[in-house]
Amino acid sequence: MEDFLQLITEVLEIEDRTITAEDHFKQFDEWDSLARLSLIASIDDQYNVIIDDQTFTKLETLQQLYDEIQGRI
Amino acid sequence: MHNPFSLKDKNLIITGASSGIGRQTAIAASQMGARIILIGRSETALQQTAEQCITETRVLSLDITNYEEVSVAVPSCIAEFGKIDGVVHAAGISTTLPLKNITAEKMQPFFETNVFAAIHLSKIVCSVGNYNKSSSSIIFISSVMGVVGELGKTIYSLTKGAVIAGSKSLALELASKNVRVNAISPGVVVTPMSQNAVYTQNQEAFEKTKSLHPLGLGEPTDIANACVFLLSDASKWITGINLIVDGGYTAK
Ligand SMILES: NC(=O)c1ccc[n+]([C@@H]2O[C@H](COP(=O)([O-])OP(=O)(O)OC[C@H]3O[C@@H](n4cnc5c(N)ncnc54)[C@H](OP(=O)(O)O)[C@@H]3O)[C@@H](O)[C@H]2O)c1
C-alpha cells in the first residue's frame, strides 16, 4: 500500500500533503482528465493491469483502486 | 462511357485490409474494378475481406514491421500478381499516453507500424519492375492528429505528422516516375480502433468526441471513397496533398 500511495502522489504531483487510502481521489484539486489518463497509464506501467473505463468510473477511494489492482494482478 | 473514377485493370496493395478503413477501402476499390493484394496479420480476417471483394484478390498475411519478410514476400507476390498501380497504407496503431508515461521505447512500435513500414513498402513497390511506370498512386492514411492535437495523443500525432510531411518529399522525388504520393487524414471514424480508444469508452466522452465533428462521426466508407478518388485517374494532377476527411473536425 505504501508504494501504491507513493505512485499516486507522484502521478498526481501532490506536493503539499500526505494522502491516505481513505481519500476520495477524484475530489483532489489535482484531478482532471489528464490526471485520469496518466493514472491509468501508470497503473498499467507499474502493475501491468489495465483498468477499463467502466470499472474506473465506479471507483471512489484509493483503497478501492488498490483493491481493484490487487484483484487483477 | 469513360469513368475517370474507375479502378478497372488497376492492381493495388492495401495494408490494414483485415479491419476498419483498410477493409472498406479494399471492398470499395474492388467494386470500382481493382484487383488487390490484401495485407494484415490476421489471415482469417483478411479472408473475410477477400470474400467481400468482387474482383481477384491475394491474401498476404504478415507483420508489416517484419521488414525482412516483407522484402521477400511482397516482391514475389507482385511478380505473380502483376505490376502495382496503387498502394494504400491503412495499417496503423494508436495510443493515448501523457508525457509523463512516454519513453523512447514506448514510441518505437508506433513509428514502426505507422511510419517505417509505410516507407519500407513504398520503397519495395517503387523499385524497377514492381510498379506501373505510366501512372501510380501511393496513399498514406494519416489522421487529423497529424495536423492538430488532443490531450494524450503526442505519440500518435508524431507518427501521423511524419507521414504527412514525408509524403510531400516523396511526392517530389517520385513525380518523374509518374508516382503520385498523398496522405488522407480522417477524423474519428467508427472502427475497432476508435471503439477501443479511451475517448469512446464512456457515454460522456463519446458524446463529446461526436460533438467535435459537425457532420457526426465518420464511417469507413467515407475514407474508402476518398482513397478511390486518389487512386483513380480522376486525381492524376494531385500529388503531395493531405486530404482531410473529417466531417468538419478541423474546420473550427
Ligand atoms: N478509426 C479512426 O477513427 C481513425 C482516425 C484517423 C486515422 N485512422 C487511421 O486509419 C488507419 C486504419 O485504422 P482503423 O480505424 O481501420 O483501425 P483498425 O480497425 O484497428 O485496423 C488497423 C489495421 O492495421 C493492421 N495492422 C496493425 N498493425 C499491423 C502490423 N504490424 N502488420 C500488419 N498489419 C497491421 C491491422 O491488421 P491485423 O490486426 O490483422 O494485423 C488492421 O487491419 C490507421 O492508420 C489509423 O491510424 C483511424
mmCIF file of C-alpha atoms and ligand atoms in Angstrom:
data_model
loop_
_atom_site.group_PDB
_atom_site.id
_atom_site.type_symbol
_atom_site.label_atom_id
_atom_site.label_comp_id
_atom_site.label_asym_id
_atom_site.label_seq_id
_atom_site.Cartn_x
_atom_site.Cartn_y
_atom_site.Cartn_z
ATOM 1 C CA MET A 1 0.000 0.000 0.000
ATOM 2 C CA GLU A 2 2.829 2.404 0.758
ATOM 3 C CA ASP A 3 4.353 2.009 -2.712
ATOM 4 C CA PHE A 4 0.910 2.494 -4.195
ATOM 5 C CA LEU A 5 0.338 5.759 -2.308
ATOM 6 C CA GLN A 6 3.781 6.901 -3.382
ATOM 7 C CA LEU A 7 2.894 6.191 -7.019
ATOM 8 C CA ILE A 8 -0.372 8.160 -6.732
ATOM 9 C CA THR A 9 1.472 11.070 -5.102
ATOM 10 C CA GLU A 10 3.944 11.175 -7.962
ATOM 11 C CA VAL A 11 1.469 10.701 -10.778
ATOM 12 C CA LEU A 12 -0.920 13.360 -9.467
ATOM 13 C CA GLU A 13 2.014 15.613 -8.496
ATOM 14 C CA ILE A 14 0.773 16.127 -4.952
ATOM 15 C CA GLU A 15 3.299 18.300 -3.146
ATOM 16 C CA ASP A 16 1.591 19.820 -0.114
ATOM 17 C CA ARG A 17 0.171 16.896 1.860
ATOM 18 C CA THR A 18 0.224 13.185 2.638
ATOM 19 C CA ILE A 19 -2.558 11.143 1.087
ATOM 20 C CA THR A 20 -4.279 8.143 2.678
ATOM 21 C CA ALA A 21 -6.154 5.075 1.473
ATOM 22 C CA GLU A 22 -9.468 6.608 2.561
ATOM 23 C CA ASP A 23 -9.097 9.653 0.321
ATOM 24 C CA HIS A 24 -11.603 10.164 -2.480
ATOM 25 C CA PHE A 25 -9.049 10.734 -5.206
ATOM 26 C CA LYS A 26 -11.424 12.126 -7.818
ATOM 27 C CA GLN A 27 -12.103 15.027 -5.488
ATOM 28 C CA PHE A 28 -8.449 16.058 -5.334
ATOM 29 C CA ASP A 29 -7.668 19.526 -6.722
ATOM 30 C CA GLU A 30 -5.121 17.801 -8.944
ATOM 31 C CA TRP A 31 -7.790 15.569 -10.536
ATOM 32 C CA ASP A 32 -8.646 16.258 -14.196
ATOM 33 C CA SER A 33 -8.925 14.316 -17.458
ATOM 34 C CA LEU A 34 -5.168 14.318 -17.970
ATOM 35 C CA ALA A 35 -4.584 13.044 -14.413
ATOM 36 C CA ARG A 36 -7.025 10.258 -15.177
ATOM 37 C CA LEU A 37 -5.162 9.256 -18.361
ATOM 38 C CA SER A 38 -1.878 9.438 -16.542
ATOM 39 C CA LEU A 39 -3.074 7.362 -13.603
ATOM 40 C CA ILE A 40 -4.485 4.599 -15.807
ATOM 41 C CA ALA A 41 -1.270 4.524 -17.882
ATOM 42 C CA SER A 42 0.923 4.495 -14.768
ATOM 43 C CA ILE A 43 -1.025 1.618 -13.214
ATOM 44 C CA ASP A 44 -0.502 -0.259 -16.468
ATOM 45 C CA ASP A 45 3.250 0.526 -16.344
ATOM 46 C CA GLN A 46 3.679 -0.361 -12.691
ATOM 47 C CA TYR A 47 1.336 -3.310 -12.174
ATOM 48 C CA ASN A 48 0.662 -4.474 -15.727
ATOM 49 C CA VAL A 49 -3.033 -4.025 -15.024
ATOM 50 C CA ILE A 50 -5.393 -2.220 -17.391
ATOM 51 C CA ILE A 51 -8.470 -0.892 -15.659
ATOM 52 C CA ASP A 52 -11.320 -0.429 -18.094
ATOM 53 C CA ASP A 53 -13.259 2.791 -18.091
ATOM 54 C CA GLN A 54 -16.490 1.350 -16.728
ATOM 55 C CA THR A 55 -14.747 -0.085 -13.676
ATOM 56 C CA PHE A 56 -12.644 3.005 -13.181
ATOM 57 C CA THR A 57 -15.711 5.235 -13.171
ATOM 58 C CA LYS A 58 -17.130 3.308 -10.213
ATOM 59 C CA LEU A 59 -14.023 3.613 -8.021
ATOM 60 C CA GLU A 60 -14.019 6.378 -5.425
ATOM 61 C CA THR A 61 -11.374 5.864 -2.734
ATOM 62 C CA LEU A 62 -7.720 4.963 -3.131
ATOM 63 C CA GLN A 63 -8.419 1.790 -1.129
ATOM 64 C CA GLN A 64 -10.971 0.723 -3.744
ATOM 65 C CA LEU A 65 -8.495 1.447 -6.526
ATOM 66 C CA TYR A 66 -5.805 -0.509 -4.677
ATOM 67 C CA ASP A 67 -8.125 -3.481 -4.143
ATOM 68 C CA GLU A 68 -9.142 -3.424 -7.802
ATOM 69 C CA ILE A 69 -5.485 -3.610 -8.858
ATOM 70 C CA GLN A 70 -4.657 -6.356 -6.357
ATOM 71 C CA GLY A 71 -7.644 -8.367 -7.584
ATOM 72 C CA ARG A 72 -6.263 -8.279 -11.113
ATOM 73 C CA ILE A 73 -2.572 -8.944 -10.568
ATOM 74 C CA MET B 1 -18.751 5.996 -71.153
ATOM 75 C CA HIS B 2 -15.297 6.674 -69.769
ATOM 76 C CA ASN B 3 -15.373 6.899 -65.997
ATOM 77 C CA PRO B 4 -12.300 8.705 -64.583
ATOM 78 C CA PHE B 5 -13.048 7.291 -61.115
ATOM 79 C CA SER B 6 -12.864 3.700 -62.317
ATOM 80 C CA LEU B 7 -10.104 1.434 -60.976
ATOM 81 C CA LYS B 8 -10.633 -1.186 -63.663
ATOM 82 C CA ASP B 9 -7.417 -3.079 -64.527
ATOM 83 C CA LYS B 10 -5.514 -1.478 -61.644
ATOM 84 C CA ASN B 11 -3.553 -3.664 -59.236
ATOM 85 C CA LEU B 12 -3.436 -2.442 -55.650
ATOM 86 C CA ILE B 13 -1.751 -3.262 -52.373
ATOM 87 C CA ILE B 14 -3.755 -2.375 -49.262
ATOM 88 C CA THR B 15 -2.272 -2.776 -45.778
ATOM 89 C CA GLY B 16 -4.592 -2.992 -42.787
ATOM 90 C CA ALA B 17 -7.053 -4.748 -45.096
ATOM 91 C CA SER B 18 -8.192 -7.036 -42.279
ATOM 92 C CA SER B 19 -10.184 -4.359 -40.447
ATOM 93 C CA GLY B 20 -11.886 -0.965 -40.444
ATOM 94 C CA ILE B 21 -10.749 1.594 -43.001
ATOM 95 C CA GLY B 22 -8.358 -0.715 -44.895
ATOM 96 C CA ARG B 23 -11.018 -3.414 -45.258
ATOM 97 C CA GLN B 24 -13.636 -0.977 -46.526
ATOM 98 C CA THR B 25 -11.115 0.575 -48.918
ATOM 99 C CA ALA B 26 -10.474 -2.885 -50.371
ATOM 100 C CA ILE B 27 -14.192 -3.526 -50.805
ATOM 101 C CA ALA B 28 -14.796 -0.115 -52.414
ATOM 102 C CA ALA B 29 -11.770 -0.402 -54.715
ATOM 103 C CA SER B 30 -12.871 -3.862 -55.749
ATOM 104 C CA GLN B 31 -16.318 -2.544 -56.617
ATOM 105 C CA MET B 32 -14.561 0.006 -58.828
ATOM 106 C CA GLY B 33 -12.760 -2.816 -60.624
ATOM 107 C CA ALA B 34 -9.351 -3.093 -58.918
ATOM 108 C CA ARG B 35 -7.509 -6.361 -58.248
ATOM 109 C CA ILE B 36 -5.979 -6.275 -54.775
ATOM 110 C CA ILE B 37 -3.232 -7.755 -52.607
ATOM 111 C CA LEU B 38 -4.630 -7.661 -49.069
ATOM 112 C CA ILE B 39 -2.097 -7.268 -46.251
ATOM 113 C CA GLY B 40 -2.543 -7.644 -42.484
ATOM 114 C CA ARG B 41 -1.579 -10.101 -39.762
ATOM 115 C CA SER B 42 -4.863 -11.931 -39.286
ATOM 116 C CA GLU B 43 -5.293 -14.383 -42.142
ATOM 117 C CA THR B 44 -8.876 -15.198 -41.147
ATOM 118 C CA ALA B 45 -9.878 -11.540 -41.129
ATOM 119 C CA LEU B 46 -8.139 -10.976 -44.489
ATOM 120 C CA GLN B 47 -10.081 -13.932 -45.921
ATOM 121 C CA GLN B 48 -13.307 -12.302 -44.736
ATOM 122 C CA THR B 49 -12.329 -9.132 -46.599
ATOM 123 C CA ALA B 50 -11.466 -11.180 -49.689
ATOM 124 C CA GLU B 51 -14.923 -12.746 -49.599
ATOM 125 C CA GLN B 52 -16.476 -9.290 -49.750
ATOM 126 C CA CYS B 53 -14.410 -8.287 -52.776
ATOM 127 C CA ILE B 54 -15.897 -8.957 -56.208
ATOM 128 C CA THR B 55 -12.570 -8.965 -58.071
ATOM 129 C CA GLU B 56 -9.463 -11.115 -57.839
ATOM 130 C CA THR B 57 -7.540 -10.759 -54.562
ATOM 131 C CA ARG B 58 -4.489 -12.266 -52.835
ATOM 132 C CA VAL B 59 -4.243 -12.630 -49.090
ATOM 133 C CA LEU B 60 -0.777 -11.850 -47.795
ATOM 134 C CA SER B 61 -0.779 -12.285 -44.061
ATOM 135 C CA LEU B 62 2.320 -10.856 -42.449
ATOM 136 C CA ASP B 63 3.523 -8.366 -39.876
ATOM 137 C CA ILE B 64 4.469 -5.267 -41.869
ATOM 138 C CA THR B 65 7.121 -4.380 -39.285
ATOM 139 C CA ASN B 66 8.917 -7.601 -40.096
ATOM 140 C CA TYR B 67 10.847 -5.827 -42.843
ATOM 141 C CA GLU B 68 12.861 -8.828 -43.955
ATOM 142 C CA GLU B 69 9.775 -10.910 -44.508
ATOM 143 C CA VAL B 70 8.068 -8.022 -46.327
ATOM 144 C CA SER B 71 11.136 -7.626 -48.584
ATOM 145 C CA VAL B 72 10.791 -11.213 -49.727
ATOM 146 C CA ALA B 73 7.034 -11.824 -49.679
ATOM 147 C CA VAL B 74 5.816 -8.618 -51.342
ATOM 148 C CA PRO B 75 8.038 -8.723 -54.466
ATOM 149 C CA SER B 76 7.279 -12.387 -55.054
ATOM 150 C CA CYS B 77 3.558 -11.717 -54.693
ATOM 151 C CA ILE B 78 3.840 -8.805 -57.167
ATOM 152 C CA ALA B 79 5.785 -10.968 -59.641
ATOM 153 C CA GLU B 80 2.903 -13.383 -59.745
ATOM 154 C CA PHE B 81 0.010 -10.894 -59.394
ATOM 155 C CA GLY B 82 1.163 -8.122 -61.735
ATOM 156 C CA LYS B 83 2.714 -4.665 -61.521
ATOM 157 C CA ILE B 84 1.242 -2.343 -58.921
ATOM 158 C CA ASP B 85 -0.759 0.782 -59.797
ATOM 159 C CA GLY B 86 -1.613 1.855 -56.281
ATOM 160 C CA VAL B 87 -0.817 1.392 -52.588
ATOM 161 C CA VAL B 88 -2.909 2.309 -49.556
ATOM 162 C CA HIS B 89 -1.096 2.106 -46.238
ATOM 163 C CA ALA B 90 -4.020 1.875 -43.836
ATOM 164 C CA ALA B 91 -2.362 -0.375 -41.246
ATOM 165 C CA GLY B 92 -1.847 1.637 -38.105
ATOM 166 C CA ILE B 93 -1.904 1.595 -34.337
ATOM 167 C CA SER B 94 -2.855 4.268 -31.831
ATOM 168 C CA THR B 95 -2.375 5.106 -28.178
ATOM 169 C CA THR B 96 -3.294 7.742 -25.622
ATOM 170 C CA LEU B 97 -0.386 8.456 -23.291
ATOM 171 C CA PRO B 98 0.500 11.590 -21.316
ATOM 172 C CA LEU B 99 4.063 12.934 -21.474
ATOM 173 C CA LYS B 100 4.792 11.529 -18.027
ATOM 174 C CA ASN B 101 4.326 8.000 -19.331
ATOM 175 C CA ILE B 102 6.178 8.380 -22.631
ATOM 176 C CA THR B 103 9.534 6.694 -23.170
ATOM 177 C CA ALA B 104 11.591 6.255 -26.327
ATOM 178 C CA GLU B 105 10.916 2.538 -26.072
ATOM 179 C CA LYS B 106 7.157 3.064 -25.983
ATOM 180 C CA MET B 107 7.278 5.264 -29.086
ATOM 181 C CA GLN B 108 9.054 2.611 -31.137
ATOM 182 C CA PRO B 109 6.162 0.322 -32.149
ATOM 183 C CA PHE B 110 4.031 3.278 -33.258
ATOM 184 C CA PHE B 111 6.777 4.572 -35.528
ATOM 185 C CA GLU B 112 7.482 1.062 -36.799
ATOM 186 C CA THR B 113 3.908 0.414 -37.933
ATOM 187 C CA ASN B 114 2.666 3.889 -38.837
ATOM 188 C CA VAL B 115 5.817 5.349 -40.402
ATOM 189 C CA PHE B 116 8.714 2.962 -41.078
ATOM 190 C CA ALA B 117 6.533 0.222 -42.593
ATOM 191 C CA ALA B 118 4.918 2.798 -44.913
ATOM 192 C CA ILE B 119 8.281 3.888 -46.280
ATOM 193 C CA HIS B 120 9.617 0.355 -46.484
ATOM 194 C CA LEU B 121 6.630 -0.783 -48.529
ATOM 195 C CA SER B 122 6.816 2.303 -50.789
ATOM 196 C CA LYS B 123 10.454 1.517 -51.474
ATOM 197 C CA ILE B 124 9.678 -2.051 -52.472
ATOM 198 C CA VAL B 125 6.796 -1.078 -54.723
ATOM 199 C CA CYS B 126 8.750 1.748 -56.365
ATOM 200 C CA SER B 127 11.618 -0.423 -57.462
ATOM 201 C CA VAL B 128 12.060 -1.429 -61.099
ATOM 202 C CA GLY B 129 9.592 -3.956 -62.371
ATOM 203 C CA ASN B 130 7.221 -3.699 -59.433
ATOM 204 C CA TYR B 131 5.073 -0.719 -60.438
ATOM 205 C CA ASN B 132 3.276 0.779 -63.400
ATOM 206 C CA LYS B 133 5.640 3.386 -64.816
ATOM 207 C CA SER B 134 2.986 5.371 -66.624
ATOM 208 C CA SER B 135 0.899 6.200 -63.554
ATOM 209 C CA SER B 136 0.832 5.013 -59.947
ATOM 210 C CA SER B 137 -0.591 6.334 -56.700
ATOM 211 C CA ILE B 138 0.542 5.883 -53.103
ATOM 212 C CA ILE B 139 -1.697 6.868 -50.187
ATOM 213 C CA PHE B 140 -0.683 7.054 -46.545
ATOM 214 C CA ILE B 141 -3.607 7.032 -44.145
ATOM 215 C CA SER B 142 -2.632 9.687 -41.628
ATOM 216 C CA SER B 143 -5.062 11.369 -39.199
ATOM 217 C CA VAL B 144 -6.310 14.805 -38.195
ATOM 218 C CA MET B 145 -4.000 14.145 -35.216
ATOM 219 C CA GLY B 146 -1.151 14.723 -37.670
ATOM 220 C CA VAL B 147 -2.393 18.286 -38.134
ATOM 221 C CA VAL B 148 -3.957 19.299 -34.814
ATOM 222 C CA GLY B 149 -3.539 17.959 -31.299
ATOM 223 C CA GLU B 150 -5.503 16.342 -28.497
ATOM 224 C CA LEU B 151 -4.667 15.502 -24.876
ATOM 225 C CA GLY B 152 -2.502 12.423 -24.631
ATOM 226 C CA LYS B 153 -2.149 11.941 -28.401
ATOM 227 C CA THR B 154 1.506 13.059 -28.648
ATOM 228 C CA ILE B 155 2.967 9.746 -29.836
ATOM 229 C CA TYR B 156 0.187 9.113 -32.334
ATOM 230 C CA SER B 157 0.418 12.726 -33.598
ATOM 231 C CA LEU B 158 4.169 12.400 -34.062
ATOM 232 C CA THR B 159 3.719 9.383 -36.319
ATOM 233 C CA LYS B 160 0.807 10.834 -38.280
ATOM 234 C CA GLY B 161 2.542 14.185 -38.811
ATOM 235 C CA ALA B 162 5.585 12.276 -40.000
ATOM 236 C CA VAL B 163 3.748 10.571 -42.847
ATOM 237 C CA ILE B 164 2.102 13.827 -43.966
ATOM 238 C CA ALA B 165 5.500 15.546 -44.115
ATOM 239 C CA GLY B 166 7.208 12.528 -45.662
ATOM 240 C CA SER B 167 4.562 12.154 -48.357
ATOM 241 C CA LYS B 168 5.370 15.638 -49.678
ATOM 242 C CA SER B 169 9.087 14.981 -50.131
ATOM 243 C CA LEU B 170 8.315 11.589 -51.592
ATOM 244 C CA ALA B 171 5.816 13.176 -53.990
ATOM 245 C CA LEU B 172 8.599 15.408 -55.329
ATOM 246 C CA GLU B 173 11.083 12.574 -55.573
ATOM 247 C CA LEU B 174 8.709 10.210 -57.366
ATOM 248 C CA ALA B 175 6.963 12.706 -59.665
ATOM 249 C CA SER B 176 9.382 11.973 -62.504
ATOM 250 C CA LYS B 177 8.420 8.305 -62.228
ATOM 251 C CA ASN B 178 4.729 9.261 -62.527
ATOM 252 C CA VAL B 179 4.103 8.070 -58.990
ATOM 253 C CA ARG B 180 1.779 10.341 -57.025
ATOM 254 C CA VAL B 181 2.046 10.337 -53.221
ATOM 255 C CA ASN B 182 -0.691 11.732 -50.977
ATOM 256 C CA ALA B 183 -1.941 11.499 -47.420
ATOM 257 C CA ILE B 184 -5.525 11.207 -46.233
ATOM 258 C CA SER B 185 -6.322 12.461 -42.750
ATOM 259 C CA PRO B 186 -9.523 11.114 -41.245
ATOM 260 C CA GLY B 187 -11.302 12.482 -38.201
ATOM 261 C CA VAL B 188 -12.822 9.886 -35.856
ATOM 262 C CA VAL B 189 -14.255 7.026 -37.897
ATOM 263 C CA VAL B 190 -16.245 4.236 -36.288
ATOM 264 C CA THR B 191 -13.902 1.202 -36.470
ATOM 265 C CA PRO B 192 -12.445 -1.279 -33.959
ATOM 266 C CA MET B 193 -9.608 1.221 -33.381
ATOM 267 C CA SER B 194 -11.828 4.105 -32.332
ATOM 268 C CA GLN B 195 -14.180 1.817 -30.416
ATOM 269 C CA ASN B 196 -11.307 0.634 -28.240
ATOM 270 C CA ALA B 197 -9.995 4.142 -27.640
ATOM 271 C CA VAL B 198 -10.403 5.895 -24.308
ATOM 272 C CA TYR B 199 -12.404 8.729 -25.828
ATOM 273 C CA THR B 200 -15.257 6.413 -26.743
ATOM 274 C CA GLN B 201 -15.266 4.236 -23.625
ATOM 275 C CA ASN B 202 -17.902 6.135 -21.719
ATOM 276 C CA GLN B 203 -21.028 7.825 -22.969
ATOM 277 C CA GLU B 204 -19.876 11.285 -21.931
ATOM 278 C CA ALA B 205 -16.538 11.039 -23.746
ATOM 279 C CA PHE B 206 -18.270 9.525 -26.769
ATOM 280 C CA GLU B 207 -20.805 12.379 -26.991
ATOM 281 C CA LYS B 208 -18.028 14.929 -26.636
ATOM 282 C CA THR B 209 -15.991 13.341 -29.427
ATOM 283 C CA LYS B 210 -19.083 13.167 -31.604
ATOM 284 C CA SER B 211 -19.922 16.828 -30.982
ATOM 285 C CA LEU B 212 -16.471 17.833 -32.239
ATOM 286 C CA HIS B 213 -17.457 16.510 -35.681
ATOM 287 C CA PRO B 214 -20.119 18.840 -37.171
ATOM 288 C CA LEU B 215 -21.218 16.110 -39.611
ATOM 289 C CA GLY B 216 -21.096 13.389 -36.948
ATOM 290 C CA LEU B 217 -18.572 10.543 -36.710
ATOM 291 C CA GLY B 218 -17.236 9.069 -39.931
ATOM 292 C CA GLU B 219 -17.873 5.678 -41.474
ATOM 293 C CA PRO B 220 -15.092 3.605 -43.089
ATOM 294 C CA THR B 221 -16.770 4.179 -46.440
ATOM 295 C CA ASP B 222 -16.156 7.943 -46.155
ATOM 296 C CA ILE B 223 -12.412 7.283 -46.160
ATOM 297 C CA ALA B 224 -12.633 4.441 -48.683
ATOM 298 C CA ASN B 225 -14.255 6.756 -51.231
ATOM 299 C CA ALA B 226 -11.504 9.336 -50.740
ATOM 300 C CA CYS B 227 -8.976 6.563 -51.394
ATOM 301 C CA VAL B 228 -10.789 5.521 -54.576
ATOM 302 C CA PHE B 229 -10.528 9.124 -55.802
ATOM 303 C CA LEU B 230 -6.802 9.436 -55.059
ATOM 304 C CA LEU B 231 -6.104 6.018 -56.604
ATOM 305 C CA SER B 232 -8.047 6.793 -59.758
ATOM 306 C CA ASP B 233 -7.076 8.780 -62.853
ATOM 307 C CA ALA B 234 -9.567 11.442 -61.741
ATOM 308 C CA SER B 235 -6.832 12.715 -59.410
ATOM 309 C CA LYS B 236 -3.976 12.447 -61.937
ATOM 310 C CA TRP B 237 -2.832 16.038 -61.277
ATOM 311 C CA ILE B 238 -2.885 15.707 -57.479
ATOM 312 C CA THR B 239 0.271 14.879 -55.573
ATOM 313 C CA GLY B 240 1.785 15.858 -52.232
ATOM 314 C CA ILE B 241 -1.521 16.819 -50.639
ATOM 315 C CA ASN B 242 -3.043 15.922 -47.319
ATOM 316 C CA LEU B 243 -6.730 15.314 -47.984
ATOM 317 C CA ILE B 244 -8.603 15.960 -44.755
ATOM 318 C CA VAL B 245 -11.788 13.892 -44.437
ATOM 319 C CA ASP B 246 -13.128 14.699 -41.001
ATOM 320 C CA GLY B 247 -16.773 15.792 -41.013
ATOM 321 C CA GLY B 248 -15.629 19.309 -40.162
ATOM 322 C CA TYR B 249 -13.453 18.462 -37.148
ATOM 323 C CA THR B 250 -10.649 20.828 -38.201
ATOM 324 C CA ALA B 251 -12.946 23.498 -39.681
ATOM 325 C CA LYS B 252 -13.021 25.355 -36.359
HETATM 326 N N1 LIG C 1 -10.631 4.946 -36.772
HETATM 327 C C1 LIG C 1 -10.318 6.223 -36.665
HETATM 328 O O1 LIG C 1 -11.017 6.978 -36.005
HETATM 329 C C2 LIG C 1 -9.114 6.758 -37.380
HETATM 330 C C3 LIG C 1 -8.950 8.153 -37.430
HETATM 331 C C4 LIG C 1 -7.843 8.687 -38.086
HETATM 332 C C5 LIG C 1 -6.922 7.842 -38.661
HETATM 333 N N2 LIG C 1 -7.074 6.495 -38.600
HETATM 334 C C6 LIG C 1 -6.049 5.662 -39.217
HETATM 335 O O2 LIG C 1 -6.639 4.815 -40.175
HETATM 336 C C7 LIG C 1 -5.892 3.605 -40.270
HETATM 337 C C8 LIG C 1 -6.838 2.431 -40.125
HETATM 338 O O3 LIG C 1 -7.438 2.493 -38.849
HETATM 339 P P1 LIG C 1 -8.727 1.664 -38.436
HETATM 340 O O4 LIG C 1 -9.563 2.571 -37.633
HETATM 341 O O5 LIG C 1 -9.283 0.984 -39.609
HETATM 342 O O6 LIG C 1 -8.052 0.631 -37.418
HETATM 343 P P2 LIG C 1 -8.280 -0.913 -37.147
HETATM 344 O O7 LIG C 1 -9.685 -1.304 -37.435
HETATM 345 O O8 LIG C 1 -7.702 -1.139 -35.802
HETATM 346 O O9 LIG C 1 -7.340 -1.594 -38.253
HETATM 347 C C9 LIG C 1 -5.963 -1.493 -38.198
HETATM 348 C C10 LIG C 1 -5.395 -2.392 -39.261
HETATM 349 O O10 LIG C 1 -3.959 -2.322 -39.221
HETATM 350 C C11 LIG C 1 -3.457 -3.624 -39.308
HETATM 351 N N3 LIG C 1 -2.135 -3.697 -38.652
HETATM 352 C C12 LIG C 1 -1.757 -3.127 -37.483
HETATM 353 N N4 LIG C 1 -0.501 -3.458 -37.182
HETATM 354 C C13 LIG C 1 -0.058 -4.246 -38.196
HETATM 355 C C14 LIG C 1 1.165 -4.911 -38.463
HETATM 356 N N5 LIG C 1 2.212 -4.816 -37.625
HETATM 357 N N6 LIG C 1 1.271 -5.649 -39.582
HETATM 358 C C15 LIG C 1 0.223 -5.752 -40.433
HETATM 359 N N7 LIG C 1 -0.952 -5.141 -40.241
HETATM 360 C C16 LIG C 1 -1.090 -4.399 -39.133
HETATM 361 C C17 LIG C 1 -4.487 -4.482 -38.617
HETATM 362 O O11 LIG C 1 -4.423 -5.792 -39.099
HETATM 363 P P3 LIG C 1 -4.080 -7.104 -38.196
HETATM 364 O O12 LIG C 1 -4.578 -6.860 -36.830
HETATM 365 O O13 LIG C 1 -4.748 -8.211 -38.940
HETATM 366 O O14 LIG C 1 -2.602 -7.173 -38.273
HETATM 367 C C18 LIG C 1 -5.774 -3.832 -39.091
HETATM 368 O O15 LIG C 1 -6.171 -4.354 -40.338
HETATM 369 C C19 LIG C 1 -4.803 3.686 -39.186
HETATM 370 O O16 LIG C 1 -3.608 4.130 -39.762
HETATM 371 C C20 LIG C 1 -5.349 4.734 -38.250
HETATM 372 O O17 LIG C 1 -4.309 5.390 -37.559
HETATM 373 C C21 LIG C 1 -8.158 5.936 -37.969
#
